[in-house]
């Protein structure tokens, strides 16, 4: 199938695994990691699986100063019959390369990255949790490593994949969250890096989240940077609205992340013959729909939470969505998508990839 | 004067110093670094001077994924009588704290940071070069270090200062550069992080620089993210124009860095009774001034280059500035400011700080 050579240097000892029924997100990492190096002129080299270990960098490494870094997030699921499934992982590797292009970082061989990921998961099969709602979270990322204080692309990089078992994002099932519409801070603007999965986008989003949190909102709804008028994302998720029977989501405009859950939701809705449109949506339109009683559901979508229903929006005033409860479509989408992901439902789209 | 306790752990060996007449920017670091740690609930602790050494972080450290990091850049100069001078270093520490606030990072004790810097430079006195145009470049920075994949402020940080001797930014004296006006990519937008000195701003700027470079331009002139109309910065510098006898620079609007060289230039011009205004400037205004023969000079300002004259601008067409030569005001500002910095001229403003 391929002739990639990945060096294996397995750990002599194994960590004690955390209890799979009480996992914290992003805190427990497995015994090994995948790593490969990039050197200008030589390309990517030395793909290897090594014991999970610290990264050692010169204090002048460009990642610390000029921030060239991109990442991805996806999950592996254990089925009832102990198979391990990935969900559309090729899309993640494609997007990683698109993000890298925006940040002047080198392209990876997507097939090699996927092969390396599968090899790594094979080594860590015991780390893939099998309880309802649990999964193995996968974080591929690339960092610039050259020891040079200068605003120019790094000449060296590392591509790394780390893994951590995670529980259901919402322990008691999906629960609606309260969202404040952000009118001061901006996440991204056309011409910026909004559609790249890069660290700076997340660093800049923290302040708005902190401010909203003080008023009791768990996240913010981001508006566009040019007119502060059109809806972009919610927190670090894409966002959907169901208005008068039709589902709408902001069109990809260069400042919105091209979410893989977003794309899957759109395909699922089309499969069900539920009308779905990608287009510009102003916050005024949502406000009016709410006032007229036509805002039936709203939800965020992303790899971590899959579907995160919005029960309340604040813009000018409190706007309840579906009485603050999870809507039937949100619930159906969540159950269907997680069912396809974990193997408990059929996969009519060919989205699953067996490890 | 103060009772800060800084632990000293000096290196047993010393590196061979590079030739001070042929220094590359940002590549040769001194024998020691200053470091202190932050832990949520405990605050900043353990300020120390240690041998220059790699930073070791967990692969899940938030800096690699969610990019919480801020930095500063300043210089130390050796005078003819072997004194070492800093230039307005308190302004850098103040700005570091403003940047940190935007990125939800903890505030440092500015006096402690400055004291630590002075102690570090004292240890490294032999590394401060003494040739015309050379200096010791100082890079204070803070990185988030918590091992946690989650979009929330890190609970631990490191503040680090590293030093490197640098040559004159332009080896043959200041030379005009060719600048393309950027119409596709955007550096920052109001509500974003443009006025914070944080890695993401620099990572996102690389692409435009790469594209401009392919057309023979050394940097880009950034326009605002909302209307793509008003001038913001040039490359990673502030920008000034001299039009019809008056000097103008974009006003600080939240997306422009509050440059310390920028501020010093404004104060120098006022001191000389040369009219200077901070206000919105559209690229159309610069174009018209050029067409009417009133665009007398243009230059970037920043710590690394001090003054970088612009000899040509591209917008709609090639616009020569002062016949592509360094203007007399640009030259006078460069000579005066570097003279104040290196101690060869008097300092009427009290900007110098003796180490």
XYZ file of C-alpha atoms in Angstrom:
710
model
C 0.000 0.000 0.000
C 2.948 2.287 0.676
C 6.589 2.021 1.579
C 6.922 4.649 4.258
C 9.663 3.860 6.742
C 8.814 4.939 10.248
C 11.387 4.287 12.931
C 9.953 2.777 16.080
C 11.531 3.525 19.421
C 9.049 2.239 21.961
C 8.974 3.101 25.628
C 10.332 0.577 28.134
C 7.708 1.560 30.664
C 4.040 2.406 30.372
C 2.126 5.085 32.264
C -0.807 4.235 34.461
C -3.936 5.016 32.463
C -6.512 7.403 33.894
C -10.001 6.102 34.694
C -11.869 6.197 31.385
C -15.112 7.153 33.130
C -13.655 10.390 34.481
C -11.412 11.892 31.803
C -10.437 15.555 31.707
C -10.063 17.084 28.256
C -6.472 17.493 27.094
C -4.603 16.544 30.267
C -3.595 12.862 29.963
C -1.291 11.952 27.127
C -0.394 8.494 25.904
C 2.974 6.713 26.073
C 4.232 7.704 22.612
C 4.221 10.443 20.020
C 4.888 10.697 16.303
C 7.496 13.173 15.199
C 9.316 14.195 12.027
C 11.712 17.029 11.229
C 11.919 19.522 8.404
C 15.140 21.126 7.265
C 15.177 23.645 4.427
C 16.780 22.066 1.379
C 16.279 18.540 2.733
C 12.530 18.510 3.291
C 10.737 16.403 5.889
C 12.856 13.619 7.298
C 13.189 11.015 10.058
C 9.549 10.158 10.739
C 9.525 8.217 13.994
C 7.470 7.028 16.907
C 9.164 7.752 20.209
C 8.231 7.777 23.888
C 6.100 10.814 24.785
C 8.706 13.350 25.807
C 9.358 17.069 26.248
C 10.269 19.299 23.328
C 13.602 21.047 23.740
C 14.123 24.304 21.842
C 16.547 27.192 21.850
C 15.058 30.249 23.617
C 15.372 32.105 20.289
C 13.315 29.471 18.419
C 10.940 31.336 16.117
C 7.823 29.647 17.536
C 8.274 31.636 20.770
C 8.624 35.012 19.027
C 7.028 35.003 15.598
C 4.459 32.262 16.071
C 4.667 30.054 12.992
C 2.542 27.114 14.081
C -0.502 25.234 12.807
C -2.502 22.399 14.292
C -5.378 20.004 13.804
C -7.824 18.196 16.051
C -9.575 14.899 15.344
C -10.677 11.809 17.215
C -10.396 8.019 17.135
C -13.288 5.883 18.398
C -13.462 2.310 19.618
C -16.415 0.322 18.314
C -18.334 -2.344 20.235
C -16.285 -5.017 18.440
C -13.005 -3.305 19.323
C -12.247 -1.798 15.982
C -10.731 1.681 15.947
C -12.227 4.283 13.623
C -11.055 7.684 12.454
C -13.490 10.280 11.097
C -12.533 11.884 7.754
C -8.857 12.204 8.821
C -7.777 13.075 5.275
C -9.712 16.343 5.623
C -7.604 17.271 8.647
C -4.330 16.631 6.857
C -5.532 18.660 3.851
C -6.502 21.553 6.098
C -3.210 21.365 7.967
C -1.478 21.946 4.630
C -3.789 24.851 3.773
C -3.069 26.419 7.174
C 0.660 25.908 6.634
C 0.526 27.604 3.233
C -1.001 30.719 4.826
C 1.737 30.789 7.458
C 4.592 30.240 4.935
C 5.271 26.801 6.407
C 6.249 23.702 4.397
C 3.680 21.220 3.100
C 3.635 17.706 4.552
C 2.974 14.468 2.661
C -0.629 13.950 3.786
C -0.500 10.192 3.201
C 2.653 9.842 5.254
C 1.088 11.871 8.063
C -2.007 9.661 8.019
C 0.112 6.517 7.881
C 2.172 7.775 10.802
C -0.993 8.547 12.743
C -2.349 5.048 12.172
C 0.936 3.469 13.244
C 0.924 5.594 16.382
C -2.661 4.644 17.248
C -1.806 1.003 16.671
C 0.921 1.272 19.280
C -1.542 2.971 21.638
C -4.624 0.770 21.084
C -5.065 0.306 24.852
C -5.438 4.075 25.203
C -8.560 4.328 23.030
C -11.401 4.471 25.553
C -14.527 2.426 24.906
C -17.174 4.029 27.122
C -20.148 5.909 25.690
C -19.064 9.346 24.524
C -15.340 8.791 25.013
C -12.700 8.911 22.306
C -8.989 9.346 21.705
C -8.324 12.989 20.873
C -5.587 13.440 18.277
C -3.517 16.606 18.018
C -1.223 16.896 14.994
C 0.764 20.157 14.986
C 3.744 21.808 13.356
C 6.050 24.282 15.084
C 8.856 26.431 13.707
C 12.103 25.640 15.479
C 14.931 27.699 13.963
C 17.111 29.520 16.512
C 16.896 32.955 14.901
C 15.351 36.262 15.935
C 14.185 37.521 12.566
C 10.779 38.076 10.990
C 11.122 35.547 8.173
C 9.959 31.961 7.706
C 11.842 29.458 9.834
C 14.229 27.123 8.033
C 13.417 24.199 10.352
C 10.181 22.733 11.719
C 8.836 19.761 13.667
C 5.621 17.902 12.903
C 4.303 16.121 15.977
C 1.223 14.055 16.806
C 0.156 13.583 20.411
C -2.866 11.655 21.716
C -5.082 11.899 24.767
C -8.153 9.925 25.799
C -11.093 12.253 26.392
C -14.557 11.933 27.842
C -17.797 13.246 26.453
C -17.486 17.009 26.147
C -20.691 17.406 28.123
C -20.902 14.860 30.901
C -24.695 14.919 31.194
C -25.257 14.839 27.440
C -25.486 17.947 25.339
C -26.676 21.025 27.165
C -27.476 24.443 25.752
C -24.965 27.223 26.440
C -25.406 30.983 26.853
C -23.609 33.073 24.250
C -22.899 36.818 24.191
C -22.597 38.557 20.828
C -19.147 40.177 20.788
C -19.186 43.808 19.705
C -15.737 45.042 20.794
C -13.185 42.340 20.074
C -12.659 40.760 16.673
C -11.467 37.215 15.999
C -10.362 37.621 12.387
C -10.807 39.739 9.304
C -10.691 38.965 5.604
C -7.032 39.025 4.550
C -5.957 37.763 7.979
C -5.532 34.193 9.259
C -9.127 33.382 10.281
C -9.384 30.322 8.040
C -6.037 28.895 9.179
C -5.863 26.747 12.295
C -3.025 28.681 13.890
C -2.226 29.624 17.474
C -2.583 33.396 17.108
C -6.318 33.113 16.366
C -6.857 31.348 19.675
C -4.607 33.616 21.729
C -6.477 36.672 20.481
C -9.865 35.125 21.310
C -9.192 34.660 25.024
C -9.923 38.231 26.087
C -13.459 38.308 24.717
C -14.142 34.947 26.322
C -12.870 36.271 29.665
C -15.079 39.363 29.475
C -18.154 37.339 28.468
C -17.444 34.863 31.250
C -17.664 37.621 33.847
C -21.230 38.283 32.708
C -22.185 34.632 32.908
C -21.800 33.735 29.226
C -19.788 30.675 28.321
C -18.659 31.921 24.919
C -19.007 34.727 22.386
C -20.561 34.939 18.953
C -17.981 36.577 16.671
C -18.993 39.181 14.116
C -16.952 40.093 11.035
C -14.032 42.505 11.438
C -14.986 44.859 8.638
C -18.565 45.840 9.454
C -19.138 44.203 12.869
C -22.389 43.030 11.402
C -22.134 39.524 9.942
C -21.865 36.369 12.012
C -18.642 34.379 11.733
C -18.118 31.758 14.445
C -19.114 30.936 18.008
C -16.193 30.529 20.434
C -13.861 28.271 18.469
C -16.701 26.551 16.617
C -18.671 27.100 13.425
C -22.268 28.143 13.952
C -25.658 27.139 12.493
C -29.145 28.607 12.849
C -32.502 27.047 12.040
C -34.907 29.771 10.975
C -38.413 29.049 9.794
C -37.557 25.498 8.797
C -34.338 26.324 6.976
C -30.820 25.772 8.325
C -28.254 28.491 7.590
C -24.571 28.870 8.359
C -22.117 31.642 7.453
C -20.475 31.044 4.087
C -16.710 30.433 4.011
C -15.330 33.897 3.334
C -11.651 33.572 4.190
C -11.981 34.552 7.838
C -14.067 31.541 8.938
C -12.549 28.134 9.637
C -13.553 25.454 7.130
C -14.790 23.067 9.817
C -14.946 19.344 9.120
C -17.887 18.931 11.500
C -19.471 21.924 9.716
C -19.052 20.223 6.350
C -20.406 16.923 7.698
C -23.493 18.653 9.148
C -24.210 20.294 5.791
C -23.898 16.945 3.997
C -26.096 15.216 6.575
C -28.809 17.877 6.249
C -28.739 17.582 2.452
C -28.932 13.788 2.803
C -32.079 14.275 4.898
C -33.535 16.788 2.429
C -33.568 19.480 5.068
C -32.968 22.855 3.395
C -29.514 24.213 4.273
C -27.798 27.352 2.980
C -24.303 28.788 3.316
C -24.586 32.550 3.110
C -23.907 35.837 4.884
C -26.049 36.187 8.021
C -26.253 39.464 9.894
C -26.828 39.547 13.646
C -29.764 41.857 12.889
C -31.386 39.049 10.873
C -31.034 36.660 13.816
C -32.454 39.293 16.148
C -35.453 39.858 13.889
C -36.036 36.116 13.460
C -35.975 35.746 17.229
C -38.437 38.606 17.681
C -40.780 37.059 15.109
C -40.556 33.656 16.777
C -38.834 32.116 13.762
C -35.443 31.348 15.333
C -36.056 27.678 16.019
C -32.557 26.429 16.876
C -28.940 27.564 17.028
C -25.817 25.486 17.623
C -22.058 25.469 17.358
C -20.162 22.644 15.654
C -16.626 21.407 16.200
C -14.556 18.288 16.796
C -14.436 18.583 20.585
C -18.147 19.072 21.324
C -19.547 17.887 17.943
C -22.793 19.880 18.495
C -23.142 22.584 21.138
C -26.709 23.927 21.295
C -27.159 27.633 21.992
C -29.935 28.256 24.506
C -29.527 32.003 24.849
C -27.981 34.812 22.835
C -27.292 38.285 24.174
C -27.490 41.137 21.644
C -29.298 44.307 22.681
C -31.252 42.018 25.008
C -31.518 38.385 26.076
C -32.823 36.223 23.247
C -33.956 32.754 24.280
C -33.553 30.071 21.630
C -36.039 27.168 21.745
C -36.885 28.109 25.325
C -33.281 27.527 26.345
C -33.591 23.843 25.514
C -31.784 21.575 23.049
C -33.726 21.519 19.795
C -34.834 18.313 18.113
C -32.647 18.885 15.048
C -29.567 19.639 17.198
C -30.205 16.421 19.085
C -30.720 14.366 15.933
C -27.562 15.770 14.353
C -25.544 15.043 17.495
C -26.818 11.491 17.785
C -26.389 10.723 14.117
C -22.921 12.206 13.765
C -21.553 10.638 16.955
C -23.225 7.366 15.943
C -21.453 7.416 12.575
C -18.198 8.356 14.282
C -18.265 5.615 16.916
C -19.529 2.910 14.592
C -22.942 2.402 16.182
C -24.774 3.702 13.087
C -24.235 2.997 9.408
C -21.987 5.396 7.516
C -23.665 6.206 4.192
C -20.934 8.695 3.281
C -17.795 6.570 3.610
C -16.459 8.927 6.265
C -14.947 6.329 8.559
C -11.398 5.095 8.196
C -10.388 1.888 9.939
C -7.078 1.924 11.829
C 17.344 51.111 45.868
C 15.454 47.827 45.932
C 15.688 44.478 47.598
C 15.055 42.119 44.708
C 16.751 38.771 45.179
C 18.004 37.321 41.943
C 19.698 33.982 42.110
C 22.947 33.812 40.147
C 24.055 30.563 38.588
C 26.872 31.519 36.263
C 28.282 29.405 33.483
C 31.573 27.584 34.070
C 32.593 28.104 30.476
C 32.238 31.020 28.079
C 31.423 30.890 24.380
C 33.766 32.283 21.786
C 32.411 35.695 20.800
C 31.641 36.408 17.165
C 33.632 39.120 15.368
C 31.900 42.386 16.292
C 32.556 43.818 12.828
C 30.522 41.127 11.110
C 27.489 40.384 13.240
C 24.338 38.754 11.882
C 21.084 39.921 13.439
C 19.591 37.540 15.981
C 21.933 34.572 15.608
C 24.592 34.823 18.354
C 23.385 34.709 21.926
C 25.354 35.490 25.054
C 26.428 33.119 27.832
C 23.497 33.723 30.172
C 19.791 34.445 30.302
C 17.358 35.837 32.853
C 14.368 33.719 33.711
C 11.484 33.694 36.156
C 8.417 31.504 36.520
C 4.744 32.221 37.053
C 2.364 29.848 38.739
C -1.304 30.709 39.167
C -1.999 31.444 42.833
C 1.698 31.980 43.606
C 2.560 34.729 41.117
C 5.989 35.303 39.596
C 8.764 33.519 41.444
C 12.393 32.408 41.309
C 13.967 35.191 39.257
C 17.417 33.947 38.282
C 20.323 34.333 35.925
C 21.394 31.014 34.471
C 23.626 29.776 31.642
C 21.977 30.285 28.237
C 20.163 27.007 27.737
C 17.319 25.319 25.848
C 13.728 25.619 26.993
C 12.092 22.269 27.709
C 8.318 22.047 27.443
C 5.658 19.374 27.267
C 4.401 18.886 23.679
C 0.958 19.961 24.918
C 2.289 23.273 26.316
C -0.222 25.957 25.387
C 2.375 28.135 23.618
C 2.567 25.533 20.806
C -1.199 25.362 20.281
C -2.958 28.484 21.485
C -0.122 30.986 21.190
C -0.150 33.017 24.395
C 3.141 34.876 24.083
C 4.337 38.489 24.122
C 7.754 39.996 23.586
C 9.796 43.178 23.509
C 12.876 44.378 21.677
C 15.358 47.007 22.884
C 19.087 47.636 22.751
C 22.057 48.381 24.996
C 24.893 50.558 23.686
C 28.500 50.911 24.763
C 29.757 54.481 24.926
C 33.268 55.650 24.062
C 34.137 55.610 27.770
C 32.799 52.077 28.197
C 29.568 52.900 29.898
C 26.535 50.837 28.926
C 23.308 52.645 28.112
C 19.731 51.501 27.686
C 17.193 53.561 25.744
C 13.849 54.178 27.497
C 13.688 50.570 28.779
C 10.810 51.380 31.133
C 8.638 51.953 28.046
C 9.334 48.407 26.891
C 8.389 46.896 30.220
C 5.188 48.967 30.296
C 4.268 47.850 26.795
C 5.048 44.224 27.642
C 2.432 44.475 30.376
C -0.095 46.069 28.021
C 0.488 43.286 25.504
C 0.097 40.688 28.246
C -3.198 42.210 29.369
C -4.610 41.821 25.835
C -3.520 38.178 25.742
C -4.902 37.356 29.229
C -1.373 36.871 30.559
C -0.152 37.911 34.025
C 1.453 41.308 34.674
C 5.117 41.439 35.638
C 6.727 43.771 38.170
C 8.281 46.206 35.668
C 10.953 47.331 38.123
C 11.998 43.772 38.861
C 12.192 43.032 35.145
C 14.369 46.091 34.572
C 16.538 45.245 37.555
C 16.935 41.687 36.261
C 17.845 43.018 32.829
C 20.524 45.287 34.277
C 21.968 42.437 36.345
C 22.058 40.245 33.264
C 23.795 42.903 31.172
C 26.296 43.423 33.984
C 27.205 39.754 33.773
C 27.518 40.058 29.984
C 29.394 43.385 29.739
C 31.982 41.836 27.395
C 29.210 41.013 24.939
C 28.170 44.628 24.364
C 29.885 45.541 21.097
C 31.592 48.919 20.794
C 31.921 49.485 17.046
C 29.969 52.191 15.205
C 26.380 51.086 14.704
C 26.612 47.964 16.850
C 24.618 47.239 19.988
C 23.428 44.470 22.255
C 19.911 43.493 21.200
C 17.684 42.553 24.140
C 14.708 40.239 23.797
C 12.421 39.936 26.834
C 9.522 37.552 26.231
C 6.848 35.605 28.060
C 5.538 32.210 26.998
C 2.632 30.148 28.300
C 3.844 26.775 29.502
C 0.945 24.790 30.951
C 0.649 21.218 29.658
C -3.022 21.404 28.679
C -4.900 21.275 25.395
C -7.686 23.723 26.125
C -8.584 27.175 24.841
C -8.210 29.030 28.145
C -5.439 31.117 29.674
C -2.452 29.068 30.785
C -1.910 28.682 34.535
C 1.896 28.827 34.203
C 4.303 31.065 32.278
C 7.991 31.840 31.896
C 9.490 35.297 31.516
C 12.869 35.160 29.812
C 15.429 37.703 28.639
C 18.027 36.746 26.040
C 20.734 38.949 24.525
C 22.587 39.040 21.236
C 25.202 41.467 19.890
C 24.040 42.936 16.576
C 25.591 45.046 13.857
C 24.157 48.085 12.161
C 20.891 47.066 10.511
C 22.146 48.515 7.225
C 25.836 47.823 6.746
C 26.486 50.723 4.379
C 24.463 53.197 6.444
C 20.769 53.734 5.935
C 19.523 52.948 2.462
C 16.053 53.490 1.047
C 13.864 50.419 0.563
C 11.136 49.634 -1.958
C 7.714 49.071 -0.450
C 4.557 47.591 -2.004
C 1.166 48.718 -0.686
C -0.630 45.555 0.458
C -4.177 45.262 -0.856
C -5.014 41.590 -0.202
C -3.578 40.599 3.162
C -4.330 42.388 6.410
C -2.015 42.666 9.420
C -4.567 43.612 12.063
C -7.988 45.093 12.574
C -9.494 47.176 15.342
C -10.670 44.775 18.054
C -7.806 42.380 17.247
C -4.253 42.238 18.619
C -2.520 44.784 16.350
C -1.319 46.948 19.227
C 0.048 44.005 21.218
C 3.547 42.709 20.547
C 2.522 39.092 20.151
C 3.715 36.287 17.893
C 0.503 35.849 15.897
C 0.816 39.327 14.355
C 4.208 38.427 12.953
C 3.267 34.943 11.755
C 0.329 36.361 9.813
C 2.505 39.041 8.181
C 4.930 36.610 6.512
C 2.740 35.755 3.523
C 2.378 39.331 2.293
C 6.117 39.845 2.709
C 6.797 36.700 0.666
C 4.476 37.812 -2.137
C 5.945 41.333 -2.202
C 9.461 39.900 -2.185
C 8.744 37.989 -5.390
C 8.031 41.316 -7.105
C 11.227 42.884 -5.812
C 9.785 44.762 -2.835
C 11.463 44.380 0.513
C 8.351 44.996 2.602
C 4.675 45.927 2.471
C 2.742 48.972 3.592
C -0.238 47.714 5.587
C -3.672 49.250 5.203
C -6.454 49.047 7.777
C -8.554 45.881 7.926
C -11.944 47.557 7.838
C -11.788 49.765 4.755
C -8.425 48.808 3.201
C -7.875 52.497 2.866
C -5.939 53.952 5.788
C -2.234 53.383 6.365
C -1.228 51.431 9.460
C 2.387 50.202 9.483
C 5.238 49.305 7.144
C 6.576 45.755 7.526
C 6.950 45.475 11.305
C 7.648 49.191 11.755
C 5.640 52.359 12.297
C 5.582 54.723 9.342
C 6.008 58.478 8.839
C 5.488 60.740 5.824
C 6.743 64.266 5.222
C 4.242 66.106 3.049
C 4.621 69.749 2.146
C 6.815 70.464 5.169
C 4.648 68.641 7.691
C 5.390 65.219 9.180
C 2.437 62.872 9.656
C 2.091 59.386 11.094
C -0.999 57.204 11.569
C -2.673 57.841 14.913
C -2.729 55.003 17.449
C -6.098 53.391 16.816
C -5.846 50.041 18.561
C -4.492 48.100 15.599
C -1.150 49.941 15.331
C 1.796 49.188 17.609
C 2.648 52.010 20.009
C 6.291 52.153 18.922
C 8.918 53.565 21.266
C 11.018 54.769 18.327
C 7.790 56.254 16.911
C 7.169 58.145 20.144
C 10.792 59.326 20.305
C 10.633 60.617 16.714
C 7.482 62.591 17.486
C 9.113 64.116 20.578
C 12.290 64.954 18.633
C 10.315 66.655 15.867
C 8.354 68.697 18.401
C 11.639 69.598 20.118
C 12.885 70.895 16.741
C 9.633 72.761 16.091
C 8.975 70.722 12.972
C 5.201 70.301 12.554
C 4.151 66.715 13.276
C 0.647 65.250 13.359
C -0.783 61.889 14.417
C -3.890 61.299 12.356
C -5.623 59.000 9.880
C -3.807 58.950 6.521
C -5.354 57.305 3.482
C -3.188 55.737 0.794
C -5.099 57.942 -1.668
C -3.761 61.023 0.148
C -0.194 59.757 -0.181
C -0.789 59.006 -3.852
C -2.132 62.495 -4.488
C 0.714 64.124 -2.545
C 3.176 62.143 -4.644
C 1.456 63.165 -7.873
C 1.536 66.802 -6.792
C 5.219 66.595 -5.878
C 4.493 67.202 -2.199
C 5.552 63.799 -0.805
C 8.988 64.836 0.380
C 10.022 61.859 2.543
C 8.706 58.587 3.917
C 10.308 56.270 6.461
C 9.673 53.387 8.799
C 10.704 53.460 12.459
C 11.547 50.623 14.811
C 14.124 49.405 17.301
C 16.041 47.198 14.880
C 16.566 49.680 12.008
C 15.775 52.899 13.947
C 14.930 54.729 10.679
C 14.305 52.932 7.385
C 13.793 55.401 4.512
C 11.262 54.470 1.843
C 12.578 55.206 -1.647
C 9.708 53.783 -3.634
C 6.077 52.931 -3.008
C 3.946 50.794 -5.299
C 0.212 51.583 -5.389
C -1.506 51.725 -8.759
C 1.940 52.615 -10.097
C 5.528 53.163 -8.961
C 5.803 56.257 -6.798
C 9.361 57.459 -6.223
C 9.954 59.225 -2.921
C 12.689 61.879 -2.859
C 14.108 60.426 -6.069
C 14.684 57.111 -4.321
C 17.217 58.693 -1.997
C 17.383 59.134 1.761
C 15.815 62.470 2.689
C 17.587 65.037 4.812
C 15.081 64.773 7.669
C 15.290 60.959 7.698
C 19.059 61.255 7.899
C 18.976 63.864 10.645
C 16.508 61.815 12.695
C 18.629 58.682 12.300
C 21.839 60.425 13.298
C 20.293 62.236 16.234
C 18.415 59.262 17.626
C 21.333 56.829 17.288
C 23.618 59.535 18.711
C 21.410 59.891 21.778
C 21.191 56.106 22.081
C 24.932 55.428 21.893
C 25.947 58.376 24.061
C 27.741 60.400 21.383
C 25.152 63.211 21.547
C 23.543 64.912 24.517
C 20.217 63.523 25.685
C 17.880 66.469 26.340
C 14.971 64.135 27.129
C 16.461 61.951 29.867
C 15.897 58.853 27.734
C 19.111 57.060 28.579
C 19.417 54.690 31.506
C 22.871 53.723 32.727
C 23.478 50.058 33.458
